[in-house]
PDB file of C-alpha atoms and ligand atoms in Angstrom:
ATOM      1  CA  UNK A   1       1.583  -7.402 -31.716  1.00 38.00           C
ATOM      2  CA  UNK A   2       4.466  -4.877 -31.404  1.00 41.00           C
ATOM      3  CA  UNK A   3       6.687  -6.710 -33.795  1.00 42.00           C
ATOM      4  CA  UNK A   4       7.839  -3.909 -36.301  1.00 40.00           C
ATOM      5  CA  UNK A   5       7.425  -1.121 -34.062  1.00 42.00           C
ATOM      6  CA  UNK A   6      10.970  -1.610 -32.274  1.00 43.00           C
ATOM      7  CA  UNK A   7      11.866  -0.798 -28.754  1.00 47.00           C
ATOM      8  CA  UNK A   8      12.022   2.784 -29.302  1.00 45.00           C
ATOM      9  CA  UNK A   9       8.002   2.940 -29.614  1.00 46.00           C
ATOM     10  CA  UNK A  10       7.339   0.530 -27.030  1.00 47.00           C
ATOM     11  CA  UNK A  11       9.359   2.662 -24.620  1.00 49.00           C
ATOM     12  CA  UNK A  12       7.306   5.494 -24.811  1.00 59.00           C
ATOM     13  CA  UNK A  13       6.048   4.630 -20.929  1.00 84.00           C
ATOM     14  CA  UNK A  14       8.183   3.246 -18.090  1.00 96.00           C
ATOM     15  CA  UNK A  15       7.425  -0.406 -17.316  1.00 97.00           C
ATOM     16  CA  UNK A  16       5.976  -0.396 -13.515  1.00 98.00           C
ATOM     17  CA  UNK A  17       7.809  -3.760 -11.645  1.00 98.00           C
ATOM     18  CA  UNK A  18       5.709  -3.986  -8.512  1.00 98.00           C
ATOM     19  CA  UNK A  19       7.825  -6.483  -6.399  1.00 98.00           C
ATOM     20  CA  UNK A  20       6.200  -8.983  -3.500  1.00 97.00           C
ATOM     21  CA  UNK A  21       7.104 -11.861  -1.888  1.00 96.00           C
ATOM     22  CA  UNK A  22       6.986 -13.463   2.064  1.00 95.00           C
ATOM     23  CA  UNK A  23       9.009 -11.621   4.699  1.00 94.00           C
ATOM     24  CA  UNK A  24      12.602 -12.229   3.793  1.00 96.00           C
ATOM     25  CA  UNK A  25      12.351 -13.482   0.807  1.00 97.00           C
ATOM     26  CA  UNK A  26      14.646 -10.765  -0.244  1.00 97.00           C
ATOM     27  CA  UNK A  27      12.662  -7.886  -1.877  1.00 96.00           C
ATOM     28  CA  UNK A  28      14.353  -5.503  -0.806  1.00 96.00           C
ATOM     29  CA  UNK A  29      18.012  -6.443  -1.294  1.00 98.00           C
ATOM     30  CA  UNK A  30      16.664  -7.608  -5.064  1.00 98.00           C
ATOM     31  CA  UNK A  31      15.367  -4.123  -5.468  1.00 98.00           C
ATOM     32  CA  UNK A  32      19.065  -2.779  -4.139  1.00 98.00           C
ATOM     33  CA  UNK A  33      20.503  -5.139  -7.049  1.00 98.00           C
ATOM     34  CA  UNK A  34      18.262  -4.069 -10.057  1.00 98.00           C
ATOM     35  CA  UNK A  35      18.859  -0.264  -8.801  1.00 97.00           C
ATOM     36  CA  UNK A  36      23.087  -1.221  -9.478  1.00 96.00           C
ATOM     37  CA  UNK A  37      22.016  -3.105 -12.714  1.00 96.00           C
ATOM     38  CA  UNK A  38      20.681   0.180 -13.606  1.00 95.00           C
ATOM     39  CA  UNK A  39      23.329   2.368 -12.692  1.00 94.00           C
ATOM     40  CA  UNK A  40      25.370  -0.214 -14.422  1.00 93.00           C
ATOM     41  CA  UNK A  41      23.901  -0.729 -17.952  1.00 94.00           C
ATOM     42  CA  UNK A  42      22.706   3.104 -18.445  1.00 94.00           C
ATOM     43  CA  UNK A  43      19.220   1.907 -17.815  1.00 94.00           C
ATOM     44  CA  UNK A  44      17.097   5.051 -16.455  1.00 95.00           C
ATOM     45  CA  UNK A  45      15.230   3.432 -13.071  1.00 96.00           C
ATOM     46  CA  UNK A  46      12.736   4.931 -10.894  1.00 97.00           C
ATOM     47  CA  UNK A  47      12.726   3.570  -7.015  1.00 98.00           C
ATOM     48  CA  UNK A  48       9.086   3.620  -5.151  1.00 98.00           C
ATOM     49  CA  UNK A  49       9.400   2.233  -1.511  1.00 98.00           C
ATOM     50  CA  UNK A  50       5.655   1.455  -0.102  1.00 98.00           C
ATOM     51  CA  UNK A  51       6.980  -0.219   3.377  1.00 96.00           C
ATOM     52  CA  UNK A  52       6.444   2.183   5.773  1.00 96.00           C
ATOM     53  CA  UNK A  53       8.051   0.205   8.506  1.00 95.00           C
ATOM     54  CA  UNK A  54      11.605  -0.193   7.451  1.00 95.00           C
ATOM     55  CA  UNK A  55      14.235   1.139   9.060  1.00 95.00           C
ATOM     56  CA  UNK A  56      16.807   1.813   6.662  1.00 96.00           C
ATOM     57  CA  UNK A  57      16.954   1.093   2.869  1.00 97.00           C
ATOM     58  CA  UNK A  58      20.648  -0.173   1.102  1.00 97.00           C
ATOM     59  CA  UNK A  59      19.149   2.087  -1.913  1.00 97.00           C
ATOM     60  CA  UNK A  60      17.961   5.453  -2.211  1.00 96.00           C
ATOM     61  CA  UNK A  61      14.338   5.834  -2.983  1.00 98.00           C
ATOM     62  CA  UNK A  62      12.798   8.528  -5.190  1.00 98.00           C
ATOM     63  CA  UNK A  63       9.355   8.162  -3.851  1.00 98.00           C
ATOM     64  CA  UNK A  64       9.670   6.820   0.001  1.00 98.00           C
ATOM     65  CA  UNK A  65       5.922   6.258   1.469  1.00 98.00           C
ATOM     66  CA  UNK A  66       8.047   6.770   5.145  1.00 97.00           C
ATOM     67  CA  UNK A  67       8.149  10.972   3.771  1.00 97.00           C
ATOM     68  CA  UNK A  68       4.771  11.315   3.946  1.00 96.00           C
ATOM     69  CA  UNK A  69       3.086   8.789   7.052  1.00 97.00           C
ATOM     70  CA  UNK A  70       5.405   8.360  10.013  1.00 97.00           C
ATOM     71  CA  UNK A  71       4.302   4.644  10.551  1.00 96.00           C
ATOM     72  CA  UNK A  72       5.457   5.104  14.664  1.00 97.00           C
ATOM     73  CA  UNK A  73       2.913   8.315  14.469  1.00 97.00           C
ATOM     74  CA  UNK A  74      -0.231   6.248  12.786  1.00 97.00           C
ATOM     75  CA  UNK A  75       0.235   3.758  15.352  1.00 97.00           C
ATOM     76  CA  UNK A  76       0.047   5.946  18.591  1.00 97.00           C
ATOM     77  CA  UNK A  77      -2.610   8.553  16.857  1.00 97.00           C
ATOM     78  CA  UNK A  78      -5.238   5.464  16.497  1.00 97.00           C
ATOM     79  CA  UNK A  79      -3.726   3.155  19.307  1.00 97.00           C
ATOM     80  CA  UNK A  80      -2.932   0.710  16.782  1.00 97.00           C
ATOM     81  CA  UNK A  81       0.040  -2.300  16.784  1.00 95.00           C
ATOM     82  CA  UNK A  82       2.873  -2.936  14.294  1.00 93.00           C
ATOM     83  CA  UNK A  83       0.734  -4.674  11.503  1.00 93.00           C
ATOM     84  CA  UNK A  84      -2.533  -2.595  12.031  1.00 95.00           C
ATOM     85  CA  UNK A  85       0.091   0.483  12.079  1.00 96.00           C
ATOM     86  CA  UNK A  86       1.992  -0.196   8.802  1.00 96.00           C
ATOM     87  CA  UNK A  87      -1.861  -1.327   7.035  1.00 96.00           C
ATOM     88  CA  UNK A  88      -3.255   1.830   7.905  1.00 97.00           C
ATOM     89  CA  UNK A  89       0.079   4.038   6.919  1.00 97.00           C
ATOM     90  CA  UNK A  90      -0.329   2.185   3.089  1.00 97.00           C
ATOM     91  CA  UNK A  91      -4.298   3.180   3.166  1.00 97.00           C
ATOM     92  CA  UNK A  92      -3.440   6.837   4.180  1.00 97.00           C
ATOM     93  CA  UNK A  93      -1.063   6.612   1.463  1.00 97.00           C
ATOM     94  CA  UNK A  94      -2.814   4.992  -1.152  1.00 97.00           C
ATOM     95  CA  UNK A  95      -5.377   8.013  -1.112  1.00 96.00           C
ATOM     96  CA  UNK A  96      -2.843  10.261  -2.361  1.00 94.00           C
ATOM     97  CA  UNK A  97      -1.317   7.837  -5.183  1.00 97.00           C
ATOM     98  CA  UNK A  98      -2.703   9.992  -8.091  1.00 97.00           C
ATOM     99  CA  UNK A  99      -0.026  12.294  -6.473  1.00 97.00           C
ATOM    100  CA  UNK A 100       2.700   9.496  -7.012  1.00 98.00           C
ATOM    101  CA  UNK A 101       0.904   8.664 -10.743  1.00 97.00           C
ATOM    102  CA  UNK A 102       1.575  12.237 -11.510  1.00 97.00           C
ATOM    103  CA  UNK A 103       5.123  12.625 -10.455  1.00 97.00           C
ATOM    104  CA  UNK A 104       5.909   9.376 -12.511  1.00 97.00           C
ATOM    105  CA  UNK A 105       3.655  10.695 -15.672  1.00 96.00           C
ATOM    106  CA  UNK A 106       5.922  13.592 -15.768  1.00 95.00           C
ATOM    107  CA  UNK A 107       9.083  12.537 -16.038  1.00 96.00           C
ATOM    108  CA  UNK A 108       7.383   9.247 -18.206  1.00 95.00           C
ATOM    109  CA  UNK A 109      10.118  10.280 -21.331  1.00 93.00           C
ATOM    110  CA  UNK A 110      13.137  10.023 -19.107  1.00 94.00           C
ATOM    111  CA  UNK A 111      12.053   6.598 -17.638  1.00 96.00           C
ATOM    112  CA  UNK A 112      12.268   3.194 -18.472  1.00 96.00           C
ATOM    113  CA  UNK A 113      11.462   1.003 -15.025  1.00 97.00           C
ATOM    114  CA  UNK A 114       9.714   2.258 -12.126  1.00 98.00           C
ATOM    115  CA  UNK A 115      11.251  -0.906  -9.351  1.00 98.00           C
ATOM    116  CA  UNK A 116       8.272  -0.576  -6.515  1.00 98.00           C
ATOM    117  CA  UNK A 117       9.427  -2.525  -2.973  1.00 97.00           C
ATOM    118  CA  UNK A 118       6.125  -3.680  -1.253  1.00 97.00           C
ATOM    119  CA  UNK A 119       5.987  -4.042   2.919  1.00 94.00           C
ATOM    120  CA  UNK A 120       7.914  -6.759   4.560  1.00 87.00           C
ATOM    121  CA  UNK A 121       4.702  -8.995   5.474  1.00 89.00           C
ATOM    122  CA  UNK A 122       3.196 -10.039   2.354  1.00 92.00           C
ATOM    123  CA  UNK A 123      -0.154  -9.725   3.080  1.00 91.00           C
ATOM    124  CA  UNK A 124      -0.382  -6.028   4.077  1.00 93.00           C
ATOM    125  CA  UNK A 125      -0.179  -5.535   0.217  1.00 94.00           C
ATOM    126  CA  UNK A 126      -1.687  -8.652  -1.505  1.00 92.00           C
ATOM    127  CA  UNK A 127      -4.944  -8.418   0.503  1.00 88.00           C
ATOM    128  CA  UNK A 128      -6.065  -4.970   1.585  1.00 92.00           C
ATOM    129  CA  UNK A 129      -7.583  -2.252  -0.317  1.00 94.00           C
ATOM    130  CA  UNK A 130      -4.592  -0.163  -0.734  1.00 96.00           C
ATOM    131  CA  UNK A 131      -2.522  -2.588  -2.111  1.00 96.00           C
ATOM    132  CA  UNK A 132      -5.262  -3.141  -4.583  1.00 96.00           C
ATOM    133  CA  UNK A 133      -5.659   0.404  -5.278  1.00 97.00           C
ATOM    134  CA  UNK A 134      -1.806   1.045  -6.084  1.00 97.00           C
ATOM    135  CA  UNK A 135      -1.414  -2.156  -7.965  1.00 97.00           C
ATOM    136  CA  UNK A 136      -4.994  -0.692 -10.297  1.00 97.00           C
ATOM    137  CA  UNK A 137      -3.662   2.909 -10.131  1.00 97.00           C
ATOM    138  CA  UNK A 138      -0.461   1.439 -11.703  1.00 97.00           C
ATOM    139  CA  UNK A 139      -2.136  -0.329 -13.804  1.00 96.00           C
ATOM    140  CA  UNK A 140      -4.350   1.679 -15.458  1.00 94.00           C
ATOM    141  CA  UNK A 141      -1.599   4.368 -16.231  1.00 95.00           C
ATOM    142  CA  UNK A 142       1.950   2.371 -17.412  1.00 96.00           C
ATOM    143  CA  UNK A 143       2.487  -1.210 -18.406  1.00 96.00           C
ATOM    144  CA  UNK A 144       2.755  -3.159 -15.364  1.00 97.00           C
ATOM    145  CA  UNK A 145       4.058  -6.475 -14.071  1.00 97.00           C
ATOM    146  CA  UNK A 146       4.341  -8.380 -10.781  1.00 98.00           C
ATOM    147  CA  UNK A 147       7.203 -10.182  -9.657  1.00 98.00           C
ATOM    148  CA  UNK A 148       6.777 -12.763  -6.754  1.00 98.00           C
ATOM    149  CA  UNK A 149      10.214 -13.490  -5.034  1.00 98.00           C
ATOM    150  CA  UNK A 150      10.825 -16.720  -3.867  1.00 98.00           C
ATOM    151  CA  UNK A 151      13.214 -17.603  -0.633  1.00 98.00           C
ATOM    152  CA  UNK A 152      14.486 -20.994  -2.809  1.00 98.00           C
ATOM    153  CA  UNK A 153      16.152 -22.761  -0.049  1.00 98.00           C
ATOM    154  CA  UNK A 154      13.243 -22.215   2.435  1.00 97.00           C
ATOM    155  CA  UNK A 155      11.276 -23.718  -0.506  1.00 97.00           C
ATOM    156  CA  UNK A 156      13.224 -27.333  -0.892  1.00 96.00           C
ATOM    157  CA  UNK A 157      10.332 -28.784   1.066  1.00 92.00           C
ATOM    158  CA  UNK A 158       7.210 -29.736  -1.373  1.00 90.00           C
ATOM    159  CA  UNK A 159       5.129 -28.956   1.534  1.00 87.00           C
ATOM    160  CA  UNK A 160       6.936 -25.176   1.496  1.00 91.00           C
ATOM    161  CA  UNK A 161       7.070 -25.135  -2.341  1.00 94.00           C
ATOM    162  CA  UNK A 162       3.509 -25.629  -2.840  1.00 91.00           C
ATOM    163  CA  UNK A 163       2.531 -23.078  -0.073  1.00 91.00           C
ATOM    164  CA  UNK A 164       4.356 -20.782  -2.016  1.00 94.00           C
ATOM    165  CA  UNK A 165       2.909 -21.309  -5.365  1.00 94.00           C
ATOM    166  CA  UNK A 166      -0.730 -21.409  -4.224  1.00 93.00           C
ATOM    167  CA  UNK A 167       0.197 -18.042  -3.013  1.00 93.00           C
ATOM    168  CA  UNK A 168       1.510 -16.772  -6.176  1.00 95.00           C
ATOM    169  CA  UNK A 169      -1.358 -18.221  -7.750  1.00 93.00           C
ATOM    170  CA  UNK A 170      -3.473 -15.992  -5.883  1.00 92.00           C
ATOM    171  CA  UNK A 171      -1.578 -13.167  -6.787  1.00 94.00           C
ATOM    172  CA  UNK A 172      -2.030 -13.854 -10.872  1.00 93.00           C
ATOM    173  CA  UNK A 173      -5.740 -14.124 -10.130  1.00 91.00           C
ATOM    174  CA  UNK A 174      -6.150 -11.021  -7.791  1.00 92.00           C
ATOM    175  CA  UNK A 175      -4.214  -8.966 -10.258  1.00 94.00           C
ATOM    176  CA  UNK A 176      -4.540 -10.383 -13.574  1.00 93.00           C
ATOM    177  CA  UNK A 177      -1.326  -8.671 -14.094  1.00 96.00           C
ATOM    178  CA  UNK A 178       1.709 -10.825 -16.155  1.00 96.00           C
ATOM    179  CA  UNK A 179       3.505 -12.245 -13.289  1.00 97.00           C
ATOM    180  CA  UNK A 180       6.913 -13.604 -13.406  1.00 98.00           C
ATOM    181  CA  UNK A 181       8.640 -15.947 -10.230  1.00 98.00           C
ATOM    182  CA  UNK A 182      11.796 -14.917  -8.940  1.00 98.00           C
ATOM    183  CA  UNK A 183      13.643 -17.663  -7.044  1.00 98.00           C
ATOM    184  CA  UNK A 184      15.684 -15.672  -5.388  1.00 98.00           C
ATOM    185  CA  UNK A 185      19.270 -16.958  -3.295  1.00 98.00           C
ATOM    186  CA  UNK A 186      20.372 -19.192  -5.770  1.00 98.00           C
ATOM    187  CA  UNK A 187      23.884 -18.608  -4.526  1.00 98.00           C
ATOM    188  CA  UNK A 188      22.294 -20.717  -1.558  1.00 98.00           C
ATOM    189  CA  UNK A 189      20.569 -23.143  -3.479  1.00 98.00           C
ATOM    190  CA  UNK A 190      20.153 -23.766  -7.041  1.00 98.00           C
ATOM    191  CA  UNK A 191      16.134 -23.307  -8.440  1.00 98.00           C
ATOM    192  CA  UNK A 192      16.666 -26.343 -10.527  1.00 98.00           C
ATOM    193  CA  UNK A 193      15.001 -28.744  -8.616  1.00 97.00           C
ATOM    194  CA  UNK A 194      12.124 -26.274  -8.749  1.00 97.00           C
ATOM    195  CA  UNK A 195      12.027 -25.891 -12.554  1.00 97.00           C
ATOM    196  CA  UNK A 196      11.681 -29.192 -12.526  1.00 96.00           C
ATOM    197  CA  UNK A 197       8.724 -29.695 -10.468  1.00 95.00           C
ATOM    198  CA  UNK A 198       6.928 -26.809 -12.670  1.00 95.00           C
ATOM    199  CA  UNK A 199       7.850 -28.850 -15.952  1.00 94.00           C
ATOM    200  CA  UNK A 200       6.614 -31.758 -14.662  1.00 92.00           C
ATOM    201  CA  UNK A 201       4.239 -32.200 -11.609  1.00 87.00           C
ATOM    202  CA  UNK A 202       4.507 -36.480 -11.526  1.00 87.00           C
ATOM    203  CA  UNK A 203       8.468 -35.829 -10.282  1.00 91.00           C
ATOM    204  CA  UNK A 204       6.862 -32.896  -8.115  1.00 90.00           C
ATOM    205  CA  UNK A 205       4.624 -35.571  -6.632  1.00 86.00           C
ATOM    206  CA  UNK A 206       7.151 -38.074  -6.127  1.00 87.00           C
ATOM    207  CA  UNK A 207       9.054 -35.994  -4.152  1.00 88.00           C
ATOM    208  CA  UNK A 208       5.889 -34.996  -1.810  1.00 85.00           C
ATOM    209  CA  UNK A 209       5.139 -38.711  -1.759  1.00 82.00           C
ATOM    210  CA  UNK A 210       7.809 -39.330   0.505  1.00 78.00           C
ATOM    211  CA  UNK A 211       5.348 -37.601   3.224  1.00 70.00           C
ATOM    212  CA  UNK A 212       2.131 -39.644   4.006  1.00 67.00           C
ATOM    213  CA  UNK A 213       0.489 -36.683   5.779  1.00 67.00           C
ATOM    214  CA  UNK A 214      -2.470 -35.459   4.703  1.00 60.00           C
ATOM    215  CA  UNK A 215      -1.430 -32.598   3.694  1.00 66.00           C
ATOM    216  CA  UNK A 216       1.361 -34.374   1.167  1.00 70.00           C
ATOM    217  CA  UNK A 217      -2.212 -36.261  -0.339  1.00 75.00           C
ATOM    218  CA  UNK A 218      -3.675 -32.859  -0.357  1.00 79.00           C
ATOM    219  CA  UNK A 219       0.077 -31.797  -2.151  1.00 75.00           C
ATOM    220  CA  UNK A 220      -0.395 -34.144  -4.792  1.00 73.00           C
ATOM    221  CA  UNK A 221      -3.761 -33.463  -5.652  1.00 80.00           C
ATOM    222  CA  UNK A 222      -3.129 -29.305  -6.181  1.00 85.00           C
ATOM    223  CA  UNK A 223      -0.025 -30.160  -7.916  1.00 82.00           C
ATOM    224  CA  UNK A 224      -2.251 -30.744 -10.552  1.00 81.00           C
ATOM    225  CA  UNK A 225      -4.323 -28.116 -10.685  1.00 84.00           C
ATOM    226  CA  UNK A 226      -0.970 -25.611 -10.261  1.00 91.00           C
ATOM    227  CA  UNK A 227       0.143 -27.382 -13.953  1.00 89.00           C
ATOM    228  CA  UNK A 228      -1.901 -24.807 -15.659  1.00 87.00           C
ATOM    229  CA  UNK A 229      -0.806 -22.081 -13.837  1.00 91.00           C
ATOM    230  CA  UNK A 230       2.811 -22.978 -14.730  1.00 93.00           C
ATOM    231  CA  UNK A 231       1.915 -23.196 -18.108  1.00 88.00           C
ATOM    232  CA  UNK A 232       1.237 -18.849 -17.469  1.00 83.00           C
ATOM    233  CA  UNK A 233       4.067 -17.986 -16.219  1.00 92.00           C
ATOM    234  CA  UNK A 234       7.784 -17.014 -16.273  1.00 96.00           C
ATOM    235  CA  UNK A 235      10.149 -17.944 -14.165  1.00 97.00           C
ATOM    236  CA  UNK A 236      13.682 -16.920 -13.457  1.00 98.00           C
ATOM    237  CA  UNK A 237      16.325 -18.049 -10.990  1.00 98.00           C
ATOM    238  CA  UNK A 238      18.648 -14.983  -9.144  1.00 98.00           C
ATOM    239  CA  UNK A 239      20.457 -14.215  -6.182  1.00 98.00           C
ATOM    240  CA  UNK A 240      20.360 -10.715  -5.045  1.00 98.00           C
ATOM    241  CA  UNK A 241      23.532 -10.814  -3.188  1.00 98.00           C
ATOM    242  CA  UNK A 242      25.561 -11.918  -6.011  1.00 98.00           C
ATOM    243  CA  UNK A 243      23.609 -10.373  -8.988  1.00 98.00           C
ATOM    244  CA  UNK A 244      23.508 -13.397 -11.015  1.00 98.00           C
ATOM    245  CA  UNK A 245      20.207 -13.949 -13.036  1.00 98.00           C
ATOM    246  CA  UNK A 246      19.833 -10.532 -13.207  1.00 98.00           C
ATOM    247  CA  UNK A 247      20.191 -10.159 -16.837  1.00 97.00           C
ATOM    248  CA  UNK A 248      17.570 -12.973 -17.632  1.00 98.00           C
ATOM    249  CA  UNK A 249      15.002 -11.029 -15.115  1.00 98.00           C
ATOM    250  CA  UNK A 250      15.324  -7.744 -17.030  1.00 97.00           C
ATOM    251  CA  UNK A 251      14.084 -10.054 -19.861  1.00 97.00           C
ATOM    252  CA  UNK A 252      11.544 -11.793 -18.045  1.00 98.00           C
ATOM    253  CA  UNK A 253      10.330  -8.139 -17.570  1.00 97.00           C
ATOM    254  CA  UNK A 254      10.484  -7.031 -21.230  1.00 95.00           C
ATOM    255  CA  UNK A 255       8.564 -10.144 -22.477  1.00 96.00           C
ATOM    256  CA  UNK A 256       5.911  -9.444 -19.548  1.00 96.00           C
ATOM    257  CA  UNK A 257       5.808  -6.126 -20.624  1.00 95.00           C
ATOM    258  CA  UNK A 258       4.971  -7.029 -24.340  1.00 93.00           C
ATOM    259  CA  UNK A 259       2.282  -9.617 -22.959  1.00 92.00           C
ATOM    260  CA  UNK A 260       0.783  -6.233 -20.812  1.00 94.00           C
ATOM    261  CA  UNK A 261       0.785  -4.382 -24.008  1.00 92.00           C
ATOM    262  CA  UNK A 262      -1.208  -6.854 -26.069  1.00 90.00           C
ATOM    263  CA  UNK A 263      -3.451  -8.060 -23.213  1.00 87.00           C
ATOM    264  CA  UNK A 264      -4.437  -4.713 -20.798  1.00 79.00           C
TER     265      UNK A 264
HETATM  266  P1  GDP B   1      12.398  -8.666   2.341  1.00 61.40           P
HETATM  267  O1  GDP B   1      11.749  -8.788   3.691  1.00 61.40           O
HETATM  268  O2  GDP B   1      11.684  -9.523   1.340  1.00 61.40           O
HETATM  269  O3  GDP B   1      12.556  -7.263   1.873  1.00 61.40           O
HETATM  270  O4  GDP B   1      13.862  -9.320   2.480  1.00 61.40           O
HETATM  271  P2  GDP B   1      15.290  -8.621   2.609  1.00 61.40           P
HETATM  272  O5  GDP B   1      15.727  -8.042   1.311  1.00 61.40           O
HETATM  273  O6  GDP B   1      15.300  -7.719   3.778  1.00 61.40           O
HETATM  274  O7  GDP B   1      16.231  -9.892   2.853  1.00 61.40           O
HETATM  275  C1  GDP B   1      16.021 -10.804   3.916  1.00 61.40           C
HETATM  276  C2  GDP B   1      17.317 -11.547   4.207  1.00 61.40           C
HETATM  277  O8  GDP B   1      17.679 -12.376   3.107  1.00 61.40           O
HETATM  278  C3  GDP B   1      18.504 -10.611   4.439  1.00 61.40           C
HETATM  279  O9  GDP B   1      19.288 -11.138   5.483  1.00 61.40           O
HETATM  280  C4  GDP B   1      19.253 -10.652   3.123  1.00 61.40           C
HETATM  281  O10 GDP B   1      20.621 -10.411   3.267  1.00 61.40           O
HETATM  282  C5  GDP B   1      19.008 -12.083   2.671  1.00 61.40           C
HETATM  283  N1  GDP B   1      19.064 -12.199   1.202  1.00 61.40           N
HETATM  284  C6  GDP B   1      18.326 -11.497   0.292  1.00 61.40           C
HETATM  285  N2  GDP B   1      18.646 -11.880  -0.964  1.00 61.40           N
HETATM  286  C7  GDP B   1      19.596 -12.843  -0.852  1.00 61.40           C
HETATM  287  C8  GDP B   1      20.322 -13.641  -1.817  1.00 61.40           C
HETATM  288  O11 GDP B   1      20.174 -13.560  -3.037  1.00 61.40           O
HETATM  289  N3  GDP B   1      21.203 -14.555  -1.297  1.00 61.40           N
HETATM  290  C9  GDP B   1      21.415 -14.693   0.038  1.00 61.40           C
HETATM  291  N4  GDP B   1      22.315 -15.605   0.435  1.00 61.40           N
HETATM  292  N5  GDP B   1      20.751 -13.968   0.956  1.00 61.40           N
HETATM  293  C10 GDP B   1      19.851 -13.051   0.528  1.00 61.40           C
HETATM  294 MG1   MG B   2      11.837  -5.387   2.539  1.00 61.40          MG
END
């Protein structure tokens, strides 16, 4: 345990935030807010943008994967589309991420949150080889944790919620890294209905009940096997846009952090 030691001692490494989540679920414009939280409360942040398709960023990244692969380049060189384009701009990348371990490793002592935006389309990170080799890279070198962003009003629907969660499920079990849920636009809709499924998956059920798809039967039965994952997890409510939550994800982090230390 690092009670006793103090914050001072457990600081000694930045804490890597690796941030994913569906296509507009708002990664990037959360990763715009934590950067001003930063700037804010004198908190010393380190920006990594892995999307090499975006066109323009609303913050400025330190380390941008677009300076080193020209995603528009990849794709004519090996006669590739968008997706197969920004997939194999991450794998050139990922073979020079001891580079980007290094850079961070040096300036480790003047660091306290490396904020990493993943690509747009979830799955170009979660499930290829380079996403898996950043995420172990990270890993292996600072205390890391994994943030899944949620688009809460898109996920009012049981159908959508559970989609979701069997999603970030995956993630916990793919990285085995402390993972905390970000229900992100809660200036659009409150994540309280959401909390409440979580606590309690007979009130998650009777709201999927209303459906008698198969799919809702299908609903109810994984709602139960989701319970436990709950049960791992932290989750916060946010909105990006109007920065509130903020605060309570910065200590989402620091107890996910702790949980790295004692676990990893
Ligand atoms: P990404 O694909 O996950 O990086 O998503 P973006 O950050 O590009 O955001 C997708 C859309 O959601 C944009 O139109 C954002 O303005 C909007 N958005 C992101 N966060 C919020 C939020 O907290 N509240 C609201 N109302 N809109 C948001
Ligand atoms: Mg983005």
């Amino acid at each position: 345990s690092s009670s006793g030691n103090g914050s001072a001692n457990f600081r000694r490494k930045p804490v890597i935030i690796i941030v994913v989540g569906m296509a507009g679920s708002g990664k990037t414009t959360l990763l715009h807010r934590l950067v001003c939280h930063t700037h804010l409360k004198n908190i010393r942040g380190y920006v990594v943008n892995l999307d090499p398709a975006v066109m323009t960023l609303p913050y400025a990244a330190n380390i941008d994967v677009r300076d080193t692969v020209k995603y528009k380049e990849v794709m004519k060189q090996f006669n590739l589309g968008p997706n197969g384009g920004i997939l194999t701009s991450l794998n050139l990348f990922a073979t020079k991420f001891d580079e980007v371990i290094s850079v961070i490793e040096r300036r480790a002592d003047q660091l306290d949150y490396v904020l990493v935006d993943t690509p747009g389309q979830i799955e170009i990170f979660t499930w290829s080889a380079s996403g898996a080799i950043i995420t172990e890279a990270f890993a292996s070198t600072f205390p890391t944790v994994v943030t899944y962003v949620v688009d809460t009003p898109r996920s009012e629907d049981p159908t959508t919620f559970m989609s979701n969660m069997l999603y970030a499920c995956s993630i916990l079990y793919k990285t085995r890294l402390p993972l905390i849920l970000t229900f992100n636009k809660v200036d659009v809709a409150a994540h309280q209905f959401a909390l409440e499924w979580m606590e309690d998956f007979e009130v998650f059920q009777a709201a999927a009940s209303s459906d008698r798809s198969y799919s809702s039967s299908l609903t109810q039965s994984l709602s139960l096997v989701l319970d436990e994952f709950y049960n791992n997890l932290k989750s916060v409510g946010v909105s990006a846009v109007s920065g509130a939550g903020i605060d309570a994800f910065f200590k989402a982090v620091e107890a996910s952090a702790e949980e790295y230390m004692e676990n990893y």
